[in-house]
JSON list of C-alpha atoms in Angstrom, two decimals:
[
{"chain": "A", "resi": 145, "resn": "UNK", "atom": "CA", "xyz": [-82.05, 35.79, -57.52]},
{"chain": "A", "resi": 146, "resn": "UNK", "atom": "CA", "xyz": [-79.70, 37.48, -59.94]},
{"chain": "A", "resi": 147, "resn": "UNK", "atom": "CA", "xyz": [-76.95, 37.66, -57.30]},
{"chain": "A", "resi": 148, "resn": "UNK", "atom": "CA", "xyz": [-77.42, 33.95, -56.52]},
{"chain": "A", "resi": 149, "resn": "UNK", "atom": "CA", "xyz": [-77.12, 32.97, -60.17]},
{"chain": "A", "resi": 150, "resn": "UNK", "atom": "CA", "xyz": [-73.98, 35.11, -60.58]},
{"chain": "A", "resi": 151, "resn": "UNK", "atom": "CA", "xyz": [-72.37, 33.46, -57.55]},
{"chain": "A", "resi": 152, "resn": "UNK", "atom": "CA", "xyz": [-73.17, 30.01, -58.93]},
{"chain": "A", "resi": 153, "resn": "UNK", "atom": "CA", "xyz": [-71.66, 30.94, -62.28]},
{"chain": "A", "resi": 154, "resn": "UNK", "atom": "CA", "xyz": [-68.51, 32.08, -60.50]},
{"chain": "A", "resi": 155, "resn": "UNK", "atom": "CA", "xyz": [-68.16, 28.78, -58.68]},
{"chain": "A", "resi": 156, "resn": "UNK", "atom": "CA", "xyz": [-70.30, 29.69, -55.68]},
{"chain": "A", "resi": 157, "resn": "UNK", "atom": "CA", "xyz": [-67.98, 32.45, -54.44]},
{"chain": "A", "resi": 158, "resn": "UNK", "atom": "CA", "xyz": [-68.73, 36.16, -54.36]},
{"chain": "A", "resi": 159, "resn": "UNK", "atom": "CA", "xyz": [-65.13, 37.05, -53.48]},
{"chain": "A", "resi": 160, "resn": "UNK", "atom": "CA", "xyz": [-63.66, 39.71, -55.73]},
{"chain": "A", "resi": 161, "resn": "UNK", "atom": "CA", "xyz": [-60.46, 38.83, -57.53]},
{"chain": "A", "resi": 162, "resn": "UNK", "atom": "CA", "xyz": [-57.65, 41.41, -57.25]},
{"chain": "A", "resi": 163, "resn": "UNK", "atom": "CA", "xyz": [-56.78, 43.28, -60.39]},
{"chain": "A", "resi": 164, "resn": "UNK", "atom": "CA", "xyz": [-53.28, 42.61, -61.73]},
{"chain": "A", "resi": 165, "resn": "UNK", "atom": "CA", "xyz": [-51.06, 45.55, -62.50]},
{"chain": "A", "resi": 166, "resn": "UNK", "atom": "CA", "xyz": [-50.08, 44.71, -66.07]},
{"chain": "A", "resi": 167, "resn": "UNK", "atom": "CA", "xyz": [-47.06, 47.00, -65.93]},
{"chain": "A", "resi": 168, "resn": "UNK", "atom": "CA", "xyz": [-45.64, 45.18, -62.90]},
{"chain": "A", "resi": 169, "resn": "UNK", "atom": "CA", "xyz": [-46.51, 41.80, -64.41]},
{"chain": "A", "resi": 170, "resn": "UNK", "atom": "CA", "xyz": [-44.60, 42.68, -67.59]},
{"chain": "A", "resi": 171, "resn": "UNK", "atom": "CA", "xyz": [-41.60, 43.91, -65.55]},
{"chain": "A", "resi": 172, "resn": "UNK", "atom": "CA", "xyz": [-41.49, 40.69, -63.53]},
{"chain": "A", "resi": 173, "resn": "UNK", "atom": "CA", "xyz": [-41.88, 38.56, -66.64]},
{"chain": "A", "resi": 174, "resn": "UNK", "atom": "CA", "xyz": [-38.84, 40.29, -68.12]},
{"chain": "A", "resi": 175, "resn": "UNK", "atom": "CA", "xyz": [-36.58, 38.82, -65.42]},
{"chain": "A", "resi": 176, "resn": "UNK", "atom": "CA", "xyz": [-38.27, 35.42, -65.49]},
{"chain": "A", "resi": 177, "resn": "UNK", "atom": "CA", "xyz": [-37.97, 34.95, -69.26]},
{"chain": "A", "resi": 178, "resn": "UNK", "atom": "CA", "xyz": [-34.25, 35.71, -69.52]},
{"chain": "A", "resi": 179, "resn": "UNK", "atom": "CA", "xyz": [-31.70, 33.04, -68.66]},
{"chain": "A", "resi": 180, "resn": "UNK", "atom": "CA", "xyz": [-27.95, 33.13, -68.21]},
{"chain": "A", "resi": 181, "resn": "UNK", "atom": "CA", "xyz": [-25.36, 34.24, -65.70]},
{"chain": "A", "resi": 182, "resn": "UNK", "atom": "CA", "xyz": [-25.46, 37.94, -66.59]},
{"chain": "A", "resi": 183, "resn": "UNK", "atom": "CA", "xyz": [-29.13, 38.48, -67.39]},
{"chain": "A", "resi": 184, "resn": "UNK", "atom": "CA", "xyz": [-29.42, 40.86, -64.44]},
{"chain": "A", "resi": 185, "resn": "UNK", "atom": "CA", "xyz": [-26.78, 43.13, -65.96]},
{"chain": "A", "resi": 186, "resn": "UNK", "atom": "CA", "xyz": [-28.28, 42.87, -69.45]},
{"chain": "A", "resi": 187, "resn": "UNK", "atom": "CA", "xyz": [-31.66, 43.94, -68.08]},
{"chain": "A", "resi": 188, "resn": "UNK", "atom": "CA", "xyz": [-30.22, 47.09, -66.51]},
{"chain": "A", "resi": 189, "resn": "UNK", "atom": "CA", "xyz": [-31.48, 50.37, -67.89]},
{"chain": "A", "resi": 190, "resn": "UNK", "atom": "CA", "xyz": [-29.37, 53.52, -68.01]},
{"chain": "A", "resi": 191, "resn": "UNK", "atom": "CA", "xyz": [-31.21, 54.93, -64.98]},
{"chain": "A", "resi": 192, "resn": "UNK", "atom": "CA", "xyz": [-30.38, 51.75, -63.04]},
{"chain": "A", "resi": 193, "resn": "UNK", "atom": "CA", "xyz": [-26.66, 52.26, -63.71]},
{"chain": "A", "resi": 194, "resn": "UNK", "atom": "CA", "xyz": [-26.94, 55.85, -62.44]},
{"chain": "A", "resi": 195, "resn": "UNK", "atom": "CA", "xyz": [-28.61, 54.53, -59.26]},
{"chain": "A", "resi": 196, "resn": "UNK", "atom": "CA", "xyz": [-25.77, 52.05, -58.77]},
{"chain": "A", "resi": 197, "resn": "UNK", "atom": "CA", "xyz": [-23.31, 54.95, -58.91]},
{"chain": "A", "resi": 198, "resn": "UNK", "atom": "CA", "xyz": [-25.21, 56.50, -56.01]},
{"chain": "A", "resi": 199, "resn": "UNK", "atom": "CA", "xyz": [-24.62, 53.33, -54.01]},
{"chain": "A", "resi": 200, "resn": "UNK", "atom": "CA", "xyz": [-20.98, 53.26, -55.12]},
{"chain": "A", "resi": 201, "resn": "UNK", "atom": "CA", "xyz": [-20.46, 56.76, -53.69]},
{"chain": "A", "resi": 202, "resn": "UNK", "atom": "CA", "xyz": [-21.92, 55.71, -50.36]},
{"chain": "A", "resi": 203, "resn": "UNK", "atom": "CA", "xyz": [-19.77, 52.58, -50.14]},
{"chain": "A", "resi": 204, "resn": "UNK", "atom": "CA", "xyz": [-16.62, 54.48, -51.10]},
{"chain": "A", "resi": 205, "resn": "UNK", "atom": "CA", "xyz": [-17.38, 57.06, -48.42]},
{"chain": "A", "resi": 206, "resn": "UNK", "atom": "CA", "xyz": [-17.57, 54.23, -45.86]},
{"chain": "A", "resi": 207, "resn": "UNK", "atom": "CA", "xyz": [-14.23, 52.82, -46.99]},
{"chain": "A", "resi": 208, "resn": "UNK", "atom": "CA", "xyz": [-12.63, 56.29, -46.86]},
{"chain": "A", "resi": 209, "resn": "UNK", "atom": "CA", "xyz": [-13.90, 56.77, -43.30]},
{"chain": "A", "resi": 210, "resn": "UNK", "atom": "CA", "xyz": [-12.29, 53.46, -42.40]},
{"chain": "A", "resi": 211, "resn": "UNK", "atom": "CA", "xyz": [-9.00, 54.54, -43.95]},
{"chain": "A", "resi": 212, "resn": "UNK", "atom": "CA", "xyz": [-9.12, 57.74, -41.91]},
{"chain": "A", "resi": 213, "resn": "UNK", "atom": "CA", "xyz": [-9.72, 55.82, -38.68]},
{"chain": "A", "resi": 214, "resn": "UNK", "atom": "CA", "xyz": [-6.75, 53.56, -39.47]},
{"chain": "A", "resi": 215, "resn": "UNK", "atom": "CA", "xyz": [-4.30, 56.22, -40.64]},
{"chain": "A", "resi": 216, "resn": "UNK", "atom": "CA", "xyz": [-5.45, 59.51, -39.11]},
{"chain": "A", "resi": 217, "resn": "UNK", "atom": "CA", "xyz": [-4.89, 61.21, -42.50]},
{"chain": "A", "resi": 218, "resn": "UNK", "atom": "CA", "xyz": [-7.51, 63.96, -42.87]},
{"chain": "A", "resi": 219, "resn": "UNK", "atom": "CA", "xyz": [-7.39, 63.67, -46.64]},
{"chain": "A", "resi": 220, "resn": "UNK", "atom": "CA", "xyz": [-9.27, 60.40, -46.29]},
{"chain": "A", "resi": 221, "resn": "UNK", "atom": "CA", "xyz": [-11.83, 62.12, -44.07]},
{"chain": "A", "resi": 222, "resn": "UNK", "atom": "CA", "xyz": [-12.39, 64.88, -46.62]},
{"chain": "A", "resi": 223, "resn": "UNK", "atom": "CA", "xyz": [-12.79, 62.22, -49.31]},
{"chain": "A", "resi": 224, "resn": "UNK", "atom": "CA", "xyz": [-15.37, 60.43, -47.17]},
{"chain": "A", "resi": 225, "resn": "UNK", "atom": "CA", "xyz": [-17.24, 63.72, -46.66]},
{"chain": "A", "resi": 226, "resn": "UNK", "atom": "CA", "xyz": [-17.27, 64.45, -50.40]},
{"chain": "A", "resi": 227, "resn": "UNK", "atom": "CA", "xyz": [-18.67, 61.18, -51.71]},
{"chain": "A", "resi": 228, "resn": "UNK", "atom": "CA", "xyz": [-22.21, 61.53, -50.26]},
{"chain": "A", "resi": 229, "resn": "UNK", "atom": "CA", "xyz": [-22.46, 64.75, -52.29]},
{"chain": "A", "resi": 230, "resn": "UNK", "atom": "CA", "xyz": [-21.66, 62.72, -55.38]},
{"chain": "A", "resi": 231, "resn": "UNK", "atom": "CA", "xyz": [-24.31, 60.24, -54.31]},
{"chain": "A", "resi": 232, "resn": "UNK", "atom": "CA", "xyz": [-26.84, 63.08, -54.13]},
{"chain": "A", "resi": 233, "resn": "UNK", "atom": "CA", "xyz": [-26.00, 64.11, -57.69]},
{"chain": "A", "resi": 234, "resn": "UNK", "atom": "CA", "xyz": [-26.58, 60.58, -58.98]},
{"chain": "A", "resi": 235, "resn": "UNK", "atom": "CA", "xyz": [-29.76, 60.27, -56.90]},
{"chain": "A", "resi": 236, "resn": "UNK", "atom": "CA", "xyz": [-31.08, 63.42, -58.57]},
{"chain": "A", "resi": 237, "resn": "UNK", "atom": "CA", "xyz": [-30.03, 62.27, -62.03]},
{"chain": "A", "resi": 238, "resn": "UNK", "atom": "CA", "xyz": [-31.50, 58.75, -62.01]},
{"chain": "A", "resi": 239, "resn": "UNK", "atom": "CA", "xyz": [-35.09, 60.01, -61.97]},
{"chain": "A", "resi": 240, "resn": "UNK", "atom": "CA", "xyz": [-34.33, 62.53, -64.70]},
{"chain": "A", "resi": 241, "resn": "UNK", "atom": "CA", "xyz": [-32.72, 59.84, -66.85]},
{"chain": "A", "resi": 242, "resn": "UNK", "atom": "CA", "xyz": [-35.64, 57.44, -66.31]},
{"chain": "A", "resi": 243, "resn": "UNK", "atom": "CA", "xyz": [-38.13, 60.09, -67.44]},
{"chain": "A", "resi": 244, "resn": "UNK", "atom": "CA", "xyz": [-35.91, 61.14, -70.34]},
{"chain": "A", "resi": 245, "resn": "UNK", "atom": "CA", "xyz": [-35.55, 57.54, -71.55]},
{"chain": "A", "resi": 246, "resn": "UNK", "atom": "CA", "xyz": [-39.19, 56.80, -70.64]},
{"chain": "A", "resi": 247, "resn": "UNK", "atom": "CA", "xyz": [-38.01, 53.60, -69.01]},
{"chain": "A", "resi": 248, "resn": "UNK", "atom": "CA", "xyz": [-38.30, 52.70, -65.36]},
{"chain": "A", "resi": 249, "resn": "UNK", "atom": "CA", "xyz": [-38.13, 49.32, -63.65]},
{"chain": "A", "resi": 250, "resn": "UNK", "atom": "CA", "xyz": [-39.17, 47.73, -60.38]},
{"chain": "A", "resi": 251, "resn": "UNK", "atom": "CA", "xyz": [-35.54, 46.75, -59.90]},
{"chain": "A", "resi": 252, "resn": "UNK", "atom": "CA", "xyz": [-34.48, 50.39, -60.23]},
{"chain": "A", "resi": 253, "resn": "UNK", "atom": "CA", "xyz": [-37.06, 51.51, -57.66]},
{"chain": "A", "resi": 254, "resn": "UNK", "atom": "CA", "xyz": [-35.77, 49.01, -55.11]},
{"chain": "A", "resi": 255, "resn": "UNK", "atom": "CA", "xyz": [-32.12, 49.83, -55.84]},
{"chain": "A", "resi": 256, "resn": "UNK", "atom": "CA", "xyz": [-32.83, 53.53, -55.38]},
{"chain": "A", "resi": 257, "resn": "UNK", "atom": "CA", "xyz": [-33.98, 53.00, -51.79]},
{"chain": "A", "resi": 258, "resn": "UNK", "atom": "CA", "xyz": [-31.06, 50.69, -50.98]},
{"chain": "A", "resi": 259, "resn": "UNK", "atom": "CA", "xyz": [-28.53, 53.12, -52.48]},
{"chain": "A", "resi": 260, "resn": "UNK", "atom": "CA", "xyz": [-30.08, 56.01, -50.51]},
{"chain": "A", "resi": 261, "resn": "UNK", "atom": "CA", "xyz": [-29.79, 54.04, -47.27]},
{"chain": "A", "resi": 262, "resn": "UNK", "atom": "CA", "xyz": [-26.07, 53.49, -47.87]},
{"chain": "A", "resi": 263, "resn": "UNK", "atom": "CA", "xyz": [-25.21, 57.01, -49.09]},
{"chain": "A", "resi": 264, "resn": "UNK", "atom": "CA", "xyz": [-27.45, 59.06, -46.79]},
{"chain": "A", "resi": 265, "resn": "UNK", "atom": "CA", "xyz": [-27.87, 56.76, -43.80]},
{"chain": "A", "resi": 266, "resn": "UNK", "atom": "CA", "xyz": [-24.91, 54.49, -43.17]},
{"chain": "A", "resi": 267, "resn": "UNK", "atom": "CA", "xyz": [-22.19, 56.75, -44.64]},
{"chain": "A", "resi": 268, "resn": "UNK", "atom": "CA", "xyz": [-23.17, 59.88, -42.60]},
{"chain": "A", "resi": 269, "resn": "UNK", "atom": "CA", "xyz": [-23.37, 57.76, -39.43]},
{"chain": "A", "resi": 270, "resn": "UNK", "atom": "CA", "xyz": [-19.85, 56.45, -39.93]},
{"chain": "A", "resi": 271, "resn": "UNK", "atom": "CA", "xyz": [-18.68, 59.99, -40.73]},
{"chain": "A", "resi": 272, "resn": "UNK", "atom": "CA", "xyz": [-20.08, 61.17, -37.40]},
{"chain": "A", "resi": 273, "resn": "UNK", "atom": "CA", "xyz": [-18.31, 58.27, -35.68]},
{"chain": "A", "resi": 274, "resn": "UNK", "atom": "CA", "xyz": [-15.07, 59.16, -37.47]},
{"chain": "A", "resi": 275, "resn": "UNK", "atom": "CA", "xyz": [-15.32, 62.78, -36.39]},
{"chain": "A", "resi": 276, "resn": "UNK", "atom": "CA", "xyz": [-15.65, 61.85, -32.73]},
{"chain": "A", "resi": 277, "resn": "UNK", "atom": "CA", "xyz": [-19.11, 60.55, -31.77]},
{"chain": "A", "resi": 278, "resn": "UNK", "atom": "CA", "xyz": [-17.63, 57.29, -30.51]},
{"chain": "A", "resi": 279, "resn": "UNK", "atom": "CA", "xyz": [-19.01, 56.54, -27.05]},
{"chain": "A", "resi": 280, "resn": "UNK", "atom": "CA", "xyz": [-21.41, 53.64, -26.57]},
{"chain": "A", "resi": 281, "resn": "UNK", "atom": "CA", "xyz": [-24.42, 55.96, -26.27]},
{"chain": "A", "resi": 282, "resn": "UNK", "atom": "CA", "xyz": [-23.23, 57.93, -29.31]},
{"chain": "A", "resi": 283, "resn": "UNK", "atom": "CA", "xyz": [-23.20, 54.76, -31.38]},
{"chain": "A", "resi": 284, "resn": "UNK", "atom": "CA", "xyz": [-26.63, 53.72, -30.10]},
{"chain": "A", "resi": 285, "resn": "UNK", "atom": "CA", "xyz": [-28.04, 57.04, -31.30]},
{"chain": "A", "resi": 286, "resn": "UNK", "atom": "CA", "xyz": [-26.24, 56.76, -34.64]},
{"chain": "A", "resi": 287, "resn": "UNK", "atom": "CA", "xyz": [-27.59, 53.22, -35.09]},
{"chain": "A", "resi": 288, "resn": "UNK", "atom": "CA", "xyz": [-31.11, 54.51, -34.38]},
{"chain": "A", "resi": 289, "resn": "UNK", "atom": "CA", "xyz": [-30.46, 57.27, -36.93]},
{"chain": "A", "resi": 290, "resn": "UNK", "atom": "CA", "xyz": [-29.70, 54.60, -39.59]},
{"chain": "A", "resi": 291, "resn": "UNK", "atom": "CA", "xyz": [-32.74, 52.55, -38.61]},
{"chain": "A", "resi": 292, "resn": "UNK", "atom": "CA", "xyz": [-35.02, 55.59, -38.86]},
{"chain": "A", "resi": 293, "resn": "UNK", "atom": "CA", "xyz": [-33.65, 56.23, -42.34]},
{"chain": "A", "resi": 294, "resn": "UNK", "atom": "CA", "xyz": [-34.42, 52.60, -43.20]},
{"chain": "A", "resi": 295, "resn": "UNK", "atom": "CA", "xyz": [-37.97, 52.90, -41.85]},
{"chain": "A", "resi": 296, "resn": "UNK", "atom": "CA", "xyz": [-38.45, 56.19, -43.70]},
{"chain": "A", "resi": 297, "resn": "UNK", "atom": "CA", "xyz": [-37.53, 54.58, -47.04]},
{"chain": "A", "resi": 298, "resn": "UNK", "atom": "CA", "xyz": [-39.73, 51.54, -46.39]},
{"chain": "A", "resi": 299, "resn": "UNK", "atom": "CA", "xyz": [-42.71, 53.75, -45.54]},
{"chain": "A", "resi": 300, "resn": "UNK", "atom": "CA", "xyz": [-42.16, 55.80, -48.69]},
{"chain": "A", "resi": 301, "resn": "UNK", "atom": "CA", "xyz": [-42.15, 52.68, -50.88]},
{"chain": "A", "resi": 302, "resn": "UNK", "atom": "CA", "xyz": [-45.28, 51.31, -49.21]},
{"chain": "A", "resi": 303, "resn": "UNK", "atom": "CA", "xyz": [-47.38, 54.49, -49.07]},
{"chain": "A", "resi": 304, "resn": "UNK", "atom": "CA", "xyz": [-46.23, 56.64, -52.00]},
{"chain": "A", "resi": 305, "resn": "UNK", "atom": "CA", "xyz": [-49.44, 55.80, -53.88]},
{"chain": "A", "resi": 306, "resn": "UNK", "atom": "CA", "xyz": [-51.51, 57.26, -51.02]},
{"chain": "A", "resi": 307, "resn": "UNK", "atom": "CA", "xyz": [-49.82, 60.68, -50.99]},
{"chain": "A", "resi": 308, "resn": "UNK", "atom": "CA", "xyz": [-51.90, 63.36, -52.80]},
{"chain": "A", "resi": 309, "resn": "UNK", "atom": "CA", "xyz": [-50.65, 64.14, -56.31]},
{"chain": "A", "resi": 310, "resn": "UNK", "atom": "CA", "xyz": [-50.59, 67.31, -58.38]},
{"chain": "A", "resi": 311, "resn": "UNK", "atom": "CA", "xyz": [-51.79, 67.62, -61.99]},
{"chain": "A", "resi": 312, "resn": "UNK", "atom": "CA", "xyz": [-48.55, 66.11, -63.34]},
{"chain": "A", "resi": 313, "resn": "UNK", "atom": "CA", "xyz": [-48.87, 63.04, -61.10]},
{"chain": "A", "resi": 314, "resn": "UNK", "atom": "CA", "xyz": [-46.04, 63.98, -58.72]},
{"chain": "A", "resi": 315, "resn": "UNK", "atom": "CA", "xyz": [-46.54, 63.76, -54.95]},
{"chain": "A", "resi": 316, "resn": "UNK", "atom": "CA", "xyz": [-47.29, 67.14, -53.40]},
{"chain": "A", "resi": 317, "resn": "UNK", "atom": "CA", "xyz": [-45.14, 66.61, -50.32]},
{"chain": "A", "resi": 318, "resn": "UNK", "atom": "CA", "xyz": [-42.83, 64.28, -48.41]},
{"chain": "A", "resi": 319, "resn": "UNK", "atom": "CA", "xyz": [-44.05, 62.69, -45.19]},
{"chain": "A", "resi": 320, "resn": "UNK", "atom": "CA", "xyz": [-41.15, 63.44, -42.88]},
{"chain": "A", "resi": 321, "resn": "UNK", "atom": "CA", "xyz": [-37.74, 64.63, -43.96]},
{"chain": "A", "resi": 322, "resn": "UNK", "atom": "CA", "xyz": [-36.46, 62.73, -47.02]},
{"chain": "A", "resi": 323, "resn": "UNK", "atom": "CA", "xyz": [-33.28, 60.80, -46.25]},
{"chain": "A", "resi": 324, "resn": "UNK", "atom": "CA", "xyz": [-31.09, 62.80, -48.72]},
{"chain": "A", "resi": 325, "resn": "UNK", "atom": "CA", "xyz": [-31.63, 65.76, -46.36]},
{"chain": "A", "resi": 326, "resn": "UNK", "atom": "CA", "xyz": [-28.92, 64.22, -44.16]},
{"chain": "A", "resi": 327, "resn": "UNK", "atom": "CA", "xyz": [-26.44, 65.91, -46.51]},
{"chain": "A", "resi": 328, "resn": "UNK", "atom": "CA", "xyz": [-27.01, 68.93, -44.26]},
{"chain": "A", "resi": 329, "resn": "UNK", "atom": "CA", "xyz": [-25.42, 66.90, -41.44]},
{"chain": "A", "resi": 330, "resn": "UNK", "atom": "CA", "xyz": [-22.54, 65.96, -43.75]},
{"chain": "A", "resi": 331, "resn": "UNK", "atom": "CA", "xyz": [-22.07, 69.67, -44.44]},
{"chain": "A", "resi": 332, "resn": "UNK", "atom": "CA", "xyz": [-22.01, 70.35, -40.69]},
{"chain": "A", "resi": 333, "resn": "UNK", "atom": "CA", "xyz": [-19.37, 67.63, -40.18]},
{"chain": "A", "resi": 334, "resn": "UNK", "atom": "CA", "xyz": [-17.33, 69.09, -43.05]},
{"chain": "A", "resi": 335, "resn": "UNK", "atom": "CA", "xyz": [-17.37, 72.49, -41.35]},
{"chain": "A", "resi": 336, "resn": "UNK", "atom": "CA", "xyz": [-16.32, 70.96, -38.04]},
{"chain": "A", "resi": 337, "resn": "UNK", "atom": "CA", "xyz": [-13.48, 69.12, -39.77]},
{"chain": "A", "resi": 338, "resn": "UNK", "atom": "CA", "xyz": [-12.24, 72.32, -41.41]},
{"chain": "A", "resi": 339, "resn": "UNK", "atom": "CA", "xyz": [-12.32, 74.08, -38.03]},
{"chain": "A", "resi": 340, "resn": "UNK", "atom": "CA", "xyz": [-10.56, 71.21, -36.28]},
{"chain": "A", "resi": 341, "resn": "UNK", "atom": "CA", "xyz": [-13.60, 70.44, -34.10]},
{"chain": "A", "resi": 342, "resn": "UNK", "atom": "CA", "xyz": [-13.08, 66.69, -34.29]},
{"chain": "A", "resi": 343, "resn": "UNK", "atom": "CA", "xyz": [-11.58, 63.95, -32.14]},
{"chain": "A", "resi": 344, "resn": "UNK", "atom": "CA", "xyz": [-7.79, 64.23, -31.90]},
{"chain": "A", "resi": 345, "resn": "UNK", "atom": "CA", "xyz": [-7.86, 68.02, -32.34]},
{"chain": "A", "resi": 346, "resn": "UNK", "atom": "CA", "xyz": [-10.13, 70.46, -30.49]},
{"chain": "A", "resi": 347, "resn": "UNK", "atom": "CA", "xyz": [-12.89, 67.93, -29.96]},
{"chain": "A", "resi": 348, "resn": "UNK", "atom": "CA", "xyz": [-16.58, 67.77, -30.86]},
{"chain": "A", "resi": 349, "resn": "UNK", "atom": "CA", "xyz": [-18.50, 71.04, -30.25]},
{"chain": "A", "resi": 350, "resn": "UNK", "atom": "CA", "xyz": [-20.81, 71.39, -27.23]},
{"chain": "A", "resi": 351, "resn": "UNK", "atom": "CA", "xyz": [-18.90, 68.78, -25.23]},
{"chain": "A", "resi": 352, "resn": "UNK", "atom": "CA", "xyz": [-20.41, 65.75, -23.54]},
{"chain": "A", "resi": 353, "resn": "UNK", "atom": "CA", "xyz": [-22.23, 64.68, -20.41]},
{"chain": "A", "resi": 354, "resn": "UNK", "atom": "CA", "xyz": [-21.75, 61.56, -18.29]},
{"chain": "A", "resi": 355, "resn": "UNK", "atom": "CA", "xyz": [-25.13, 60.08, -17.40]},
{"chain": "A", "resi": 356, "resn": "UNK", "atom": "CA", "xyz": [-23.68, 57.29, -15.25]},
{"chain": "A", "resi": 357, "resn": "UNK", "atom": "CA", "xyz": [-20.34, 55.77, -14.38]},
{"chain": "A", "resi": 358, "resn": "UNK", "atom": "CA", "xyz": [-16.99, 57.40, -15.09]},
{"chain": "A", "resi": 359, "resn": "UNK", "atom": "CA", "xyz": [-16.04, 59.94, -17.74]},
{"chain": "A", "resi": 360, "resn": "UNK", "atom": "CA", "xyz": [-15.16, 58.31, -21.08]},
{"chain": "A", "resi": 361, "resn": "UNK", "atom": "CA", "xyz": [-17.19, 55.29, -20.00]},
{"chain": "A", "resi": 362, "resn": "UNK", "atom": "CA", "xyz": [-20.37, 53.74, -21.36]},
{"chain": "A", "resi": 363, "resn": "UNK", "atom": "CA", "xyz": [-22.55, 56.41, -19.74]},
{"chain": "A", "resi": 364, "resn": "UNK", "atom": "CA", "xyz": [-21.02, 59.34, -21.65]},
{"chain": "A", "resi": 365, "resn": "UNK", "atom": "CA", "xyz": [-22.84, 60.93, -24.59]},
{"chain": "A", "resi": 366, "resn": "UNK", "atom": "CA", "xyz": [-22.01, 63.99, -26.70]},
{"chain": "A", "resi": 367, "resn": "UNK", "atom": "CA", "xyz": [-24.56, 66.78, -26.84]},
{"chain": "A", "resi": 368, "resn": "UNK", "atom": "CA", "xyz": [-24.10, 66.89, -30.62]},
{"chain": "A", "resi": 369, "resn": "UNK", "atom": "CA", "xyz": [-25.90, 63.55, -30.82]},
{"chain": "A", "resi": 370, "resn": "UNK", "atom": "CA", "xyz": [-29.13, 65.42, -30.07]},
{"chain": "A", "resi": 371, "resn": "UNK", "atom": "CA", "xyz": [-28.90, 66.80, -33.63]},
{"chain": "A", "resi": 372, "resn": "UNK", "atom": "CA", "xyz": [-28.79, 63.30, -35.11]},
{"chain": "A", "resi": 373, "resn": "UNK", "atom": "CA", "xyz": [-31.59, 62.09, -32.81]},
{"chain": "A", "resi": 374, "resn": "UNK", "atom": "CA", "xyz": [-33.81, 65.03, -33.81]},
{"chain": "A", "resi": 375, "resn": "UNK", "atom": "CA", "xyz": [-33.08, 64.43, -37.50]},
{"chain": "A", "resi": 376, "resn": "UNK", "atom": "CA", "xyz": [-33.98, 60.76, -37.10]},
{"chain": "A", "resi": 377, "resn": "UNK", "atom": "CA", "xyz": [-37.30, 61.68, -35.49]},
{"chain": "A", "resi": 378, "resn": "UNK", "atom": "CA", "xyz": [-38.05, 64.16, -38.28]},
{"chain": "A", "resi": 379, "resn": "UNK", "atom": "CA", "xyz": [-37.44, 61.48, -40.93]},
{"chain": "A", "resi": 380, "resn": "UNK", "atom": "CA", "xyz": [-40.05, 59.11, -39.49]},
{"chain": "A", "resi": 381, "resn": "UNK", "atom": "CA", "xyz": [-42.53, 61.84, -38.53]},
{"chain": "A", "resi": 382, "resn": "UNK", "atom": "CA", "xyz": [-46.06, 61.39, -39.88]},
{"chain": "A", "resi": 383, "resn": "UNK", "atom": "CA", "xyz": [-47.18, 64.95, -39.22]},
{"chain": "A", "resi": 384, "resn": "UNK", "atom": "CA", "xyz": [-44.18, 66.73, -40.75]},
{"chain": "A", "resi": 385, "resn": "UNK", "atom": "CA", "xyz": [-45.01, 67.38, -44.40]},
{"chain": "A", "resi": 386, "resn": "UNK", "atom": "CA", "xyz": [-42.22, 68.82, -46.55]},
{"chain": "A", "resi": 387, "resn": "UNK", "atom": "CA", "xyz": [-43.42, 70.35, -49.85]},
{"chain": "A", "resi": 388, "resn": "UNK", "atom": "CA", "xyz": [-41.75, 68.88, -52.92]},
{"chain": "A", "resi": 389, "resn": "UNK", "atom": "CA", "xyz": [-39.91, 71.35, -55.18]}
]
């Protein structure tokens, strides 16, 4: 009888209402209550500006790779290889700054993932293309590499609350390789560039194989692409758990 009376008092429904995260509600209200052309910029926190610099490094790396492909000047290639490292520095700093200022935002969390995709997904893929992974199958694998990075970031955003935490509230491990780990591939490409193991010089290490058709055709793929394919699989792996430092 008590349950019946309670349902009647609630309008005849026993459906539970979801609890509202007051922190998120306040953050959303902040953007709704401010008007004007530049309210987005005025609402930026210092950590958000650091995150934007991460994205800037990734975009500048992409432009530098394009300049190298147009001119053949290796200085542009070295510049393109250097900027993802700068992106990593800003990616490391934005969290530190947010904790130091005790101010984080939903906007900053979303920007962090987008900046990481550019600096550690798209930029390394174009660097690999610039160095010589240019066949059709090479580019298919590099595109899958980018998409796996995208999926990895989306999964992190959606499931981070489910990962076990330590006493300080930090996640104990990463599910799959974190996307900034692709800097190891950028380091490998930098070494190959220094050794002249790139297109137009001695060529990509390990050579290539033609799966169908003629050599240099659509059926050719470089063995080095296996490294990028394996890295992509490790990023989206559910069983690979990388302890956080």
